[in-house]
Coordinates of C-alpha atoms and ligand atoms in Angstrom, one line a residue:
M1 CA 67.4 -5.4 18.7
L2 CA 69.7 -3.4 16.5
R3 CA 71.2 -0.4 18.2
P4 CA 71.6 2.9 16.5
V5 CA 75.0 3.8 15.2
R6 CA 76.7 6.5 17.1
R7 CA 78.1 9.1 14.9
I8 CA 79.7 12.5 15.5
H9 CA 77.1 15.0 14.4
H10 CA 78.4 18.5 15.0
G11 CA 80.5 20.5 12.6
R12 CA 84.2 19.9 12.1
T13 CA 86.0 17.6 14.4
S14 CA 89.2 18.6 16.2
P15 CA 92.5 16.6 15.9
E16 CA 92.0 15.2 19.4
Q17 CA 88.8 13.6 18.2
K18 CA 90.6 11.9 15.3
N19 CA 91.4 8.7 17.2
R20 CA 87.8 8.3 18.0
Y21 CA 86.8 7.8 14.3
D22 CA 87.4 4.1 14.5
K23 CA 85.0 3.6 17.3
N24 CA 82.6 5.7 15.2
E25 CA 83.2 3.9 12.0
I26 CA 80.2 3.5 9.8
K27 CA 78.4 0.2 10.4
V28 CA 76.3 -1.7 8.0
F29 CA 74.1 -4.5 9.4
I30 CA 72.9 -7.5 7.5
S31 CA 69.4 -7.5 9.0
H32 CA 67.9 -10.7 10.4
R33 CA 64.3 -9.7 10.0
E34 CA 62.1 -8.0 7.4
S35 CA 63.3 -4.4 6.9
K36 CA 61.9 -1.3 5.2
C37 CA 64.0 1.8 4.4
D38 CA 62.7 4.7 6.5
E39 CA 63.8 7.2 3.8
C40 CA 62.7 5.8 0.4
G41 CA 60.1 3.4 1.9
E42 CA 61.5 0.5 -0.1
E43 CA 60.6 -2.9 1.3
L44 CA 64.0 -4.5 1.7
G45 CA 63.0 -8.0 2.7
R46 CA 65.1 -10.2 4.9
Q47 CA 68.9 -10.2 5.0
A48 CA 68.9 -6.6 3.8
W49 CA 72.0 -4.5 4.2
I50 CA 71.1 -1.5 6.2
T51 CA 72.5 1.3 8.3
L52 CA 70.9 2.8 11.3
E53 CA 70.7 6.6 11.9
E54 CA 69.8 8.3 15.1
N55 CA 66.2 9.7 15.0
K56 CA 65.6 7.6 11.9
G57 CA 65.4 3.9 11.6
A58 CA 66.9 1.6 9.0
L59 CA 68.2 3.1 5.8
C60 CA 69.0 1.2 2.6
L61 CA 72.6 1.7 1.4
A62 CA 71.4 3.9 -1.5
C63 CA 69.7 6.3 0.9
A64 CA 72.8 6.2 3.2
D65 CA 75.0 7.1 0.2
L66 CA 77.0 3.9 0.7
D67 CA 75.9 2.1 -2.4
E68 CA 78.9 3.0 -4.5
L69 CA 81.1 0.9 -2.3
V70 CA 82.0 -2.7 -3.0
F71 CA 82.2 -5.6 -0.5
L72 CA 85.4 -7.2 0.6
P73 CA 84.7 -10.3 2.8
T74 CA 87.0 -10.9 5.8
G75 CA 89.7 -13.4 5.4
D76 CA 92.7 -11.5 4.0
A77 CA 94.0 -9.2 6.7
A78 CA 96.6 -7.5 4.5
L79 CA 94.1 -6.8 1.7
T80 CA 91.5 -5.5 4.2
R81 CA 94.0 -3.2 5.9
R82 CA 95.3 -1.8 2.6
S83 CA 91.8 -1.3 1.1
K84 CA 90.6 0.5 4.2
K85 CA 93.7 2.7 4.1
N86 CA 93.2 3.5 0.4
S87 CA 89.5 4.3 0.8
T88 CA 88.2 7.7 1.6
I89 CA 85.1 6.1 3.1
S90 CA 84.5 2.6 4.3
A91 CA 82.0 0.7 6.4
V92 CA 82.3 -2.4 8.5
V93 CA 79.6 -5.1 7.7
L94 CA 78.1 -6.9 10.7
K95 CA 75.7 -9.7 11.0
F96 CA 74.0 -11.0 14.1
S97 CA 75.0 -14.5 15.2
G98 CA 72.1 -16.1 17.0
A99 CA 74.3 -18.8 18.4
R100 CA 76.9 -16.5 19.8
R101 CA 74.4 -13.7 20.6
R102 CA 76.6 -10.9 19.1
Y103 CA 77.3 -9.1 15.9
E104 CA 80.1 -10.6 13.9
R105 CA 82.3 -8.8 11.3
Q106 CA 81.6 -10.1 7.8
G107 CA 83.9 -7.8 5.9
L108 CA 84.3 -4.2 4.7
L109 CA 82.6 -2.0 2.2
V110 CA 85.3 0.1 0.4
E111 CA 85.7 2.2 -2.7
E112 CA 86.2 0.0 -5.7
N113 CA 89.4 1.9 -6.8
A114 CA 90.8 1.5 -3.3
L115 CA 90.1 -2.2 -3.4
E116 CA 91.7 -2.5 -6.9
Q117 CA 94.8 -0.6 -5.7
A118 CA 95.1 -2.9 -2.6
E119 CA 94.7 -6.0 -4.8
A120 CA 97.5 -4.7 -7.0
E121 CA 99.7 -4.3 -3.9
C122 CA 98.9 -7.6 -2.3
L123 CA 98.1 -10.1 -4.9
S124 CA 99.7 -11.7 -8.0
D125 CA 98.7 -10.3 -11.4
S126 CA 96.7 -13.3 -12.3
E127 CA 94.7 -13.1 -9.0
V128 CA 94.1 -9.4 -9.7
G129 CA 92.8 -10.1 -13.1
E130 CA 90.6 -12.9 -11.9
R131 CA 89.0 -10.8 -9.2
R132 CA 88.4 -7.9 -11.6
N133 CA 86.7 -10.2 -14.1
E134 CA 84.6 -11.7 -11.4
R135 CA 83.3 -8.3 -10.3
A136 CA 82.6 -7.3 -13.9
R137 CA 80.7 -10.6 -14.5
E138 CA 78.5 -10.1 -11.4
R139 CA 77.8 -6.5 -12.4
R140 CA 76.9 -7.4 -16.0
A141 CA 74.5 -10.1 -14.7
E142 CA 72.5 -7.3 -13.0
F143 CA 72.6 -4.9 -15.9
D144 CA 69.6 -4.0 -18.0
E145 CA 71.4 -2.9 -21.1
E146 CA 68.4 -0.9 -22.5
Y147 CA 67.9 0.9 -19.2
V148 CA 71.6 1.9 -19.1
R149 CA 71.6 3.1 -22.8
E150 CA 68.4 5.1 -22.5
F151 CA 69.4 6.7 -19.1
A152 CA 72.8 7.6 -20.5
K153 CA 71.1 9.2 -23.5
R154 CA 68.9 11.4 -21.2
I155 CA 72.0 12.4 -19.2
I156 CA 73.7 13.7 -22.3
Q157 CA 70.6 15.6 -23.3
L158 CA 70.3 17.3 -20.0
F159 CA 74.1 17.6 -19.3
P160 CA 75.8 17.9 -22.7
K161 CA 79.1 19.0 -21.1
C162 CA 79.3 16.1 -18.7
P163 CA 82.8 14.6 -19.1
E164 CA 82.9 11.8 -21.6
G165 CA 82.1 8.4 -20.1
R166 CA 80.6 9.7 -16.9
E167 CA 77.1 9.3 -18.4
K168 CA 77.7 5.6 -18.7
T169 CA 79.1 5.4 -15.1
I170 CA 76.1 7.2 -13.7
A171 CA 73.6 5.2 -15.7
E172 CA 75.2 1.9 -14.7
H173 CA 75.2 2.9 -11.1
D174 CA 71.5 3.9 -11.3
C175 CA 70.7 0.6 -12.9
L176 CA 72.4 -1.4 -10.2
K177 CA 70.8 0.7 -7.5
Y178 CA 67.4 -0.4 -8.7
S179 CA 68.5 -3.9 -9.6
G180 CA 65.9 -6.3 -8.2
R181 CA 63.6 -3.5 -7.1
V182 CA 60.1 -3.0 -8.4
G183 CA 60.8 0.6 -9.2
R184 CA 63.2 0.0 -12.0
S185 CA 60.9 -0.8 -14.9
A186 CA 58.6 2.1 -14.0
A187 CA 61.6 4.5 -13.7
A188 CA 63.0 3.3 -17.0
K189 CA 59.9 4.2 -18.9
S190 CA 59.8 7.8 -17.8
F191 CA 63.3 9.0 -17.0
A192 CA 61.9 12.2 -15.6
D193 CA 64.3 15.1 -15.7
E194 CA 64.2 15.2 -11.9
A195 CA 65.3 11.6 -11.5
V196 CA 68.1 12.1 -14.0
T197 CA 69.3 15.3 -12.3
L198 CA 69.2 13.6 -8.9
A199 CA 71.4 10.7 -10.2
V200 CA 73.9 13.1 -11.8
A201 CA 73.9 15.2 -8.6
A202 CA 74.6 12.1 -6.5
H203 CA 77.5 11.2 -8.8
V204 CA 78.9 14.7 -8.6
R205 CA 78.7 14.7 -4.8
H206 CA 80.8 11.6 -4.5
R207 CA 83.3 12.3 -7.3
E208 CA 83.7 16.1 -7.4
T209 CA 83.4 17.1 -3.8
N210 CA 84.8 16.0 -0.4
Y211 CA 81.4 14.7 0.6
D212 CA 82.5 11.1 1.2
G213 CA 85.4 12.4 3.3
L214 CA 83.0 14.3 5.5
L215 CA 80.8 11.2 6.0
A216 CA 83.9 9.2 6.9
K217 CA 84.7 11.8 9.5
G218 CA 81.3 11.3 11.1
W219 CA 79.4 14.2 9.6
A220 CA 75.6 13.7 9.5
R221 CA 74.5 13.3 5.9
S222 CA 72.3 16.4 6.0
D223 CA 75.2 18.6 7.3
A224 CA 77.6 17.1 4.7
R225 CA 75.1 17.7 1.9
S226 CA 74.6 21.4 2.9
E227 CA 78.4 21.8 3.0
V228 CA 78.9 20.6 -0.6
R229 CA 75.7 21.9 -2.1
N230 CA 77.2 25.0 -3.8
R231 CA 79.9 23.0 -5.3
V232 CA 77.5 20.4 -6.6
D233 CA 75.3 23.1 -8.1
A234 CA 78.3 24.7 -9.8
V235 CA 79.3 21.5 -11.4
L236 CA 75.8 20.7 -12.6
E237 CA 75.6 24.2 -14.1
K238 CA 78.9 23.7 -15.9
W239 CA 77.9 20.3 -17.3
G240 CA 74.5 21.7 -18.3
D241 CA 75.3 24.2 -20.9
Ligands
ZN301 ZN1 66.2 3.9 1.0

């Protein structure tokens, strides 16, 4: 049985509570049975990466707002430590070992720029380049070029003042999010205004507000979303006209 993740739920946390964050660090489980996301309803299959929320069940990483993070497997302690330190939000990835009857740490989910910074600090230039190329290759393999192009075009139509290049970042992220999911081809055909706006709002929340910092402090998603809602709306309005 997976146990629910304990998170601090109420309001701002006091400095005394700060040293408790590690115990409350966000946990991602590699499921060992069939899973379904309780929020979006997506069938995730076996070996899915999920989080558990109190009063909900399993959540996919997209619904848990952790899908912008990249995975760093365990193995290099210095790189792990630096990446975590550089990252506003991170999550430990655990997998159940049947033989040892306990969860074992597989690695860490961190922000990509935090990982890149840590790599630059810990590794040789050639290793840094190699790792960067490898991530780009993996990503490209999952891209649907037409989807990205069309989605980016819709973003520009709805948010003409969106800073240059962001439309591509948002469209690529959306494409990866639905990679391997049945919904992607259907979504690609319509690109409903609402879906585009949701994708842009999610990007704004992560990049233009302290939302990730609040999650990292243990805020519940709903509280953190309410906290940054006005700021998100203001940015969307600015980009929109
Ligand atoms: Zn979901």
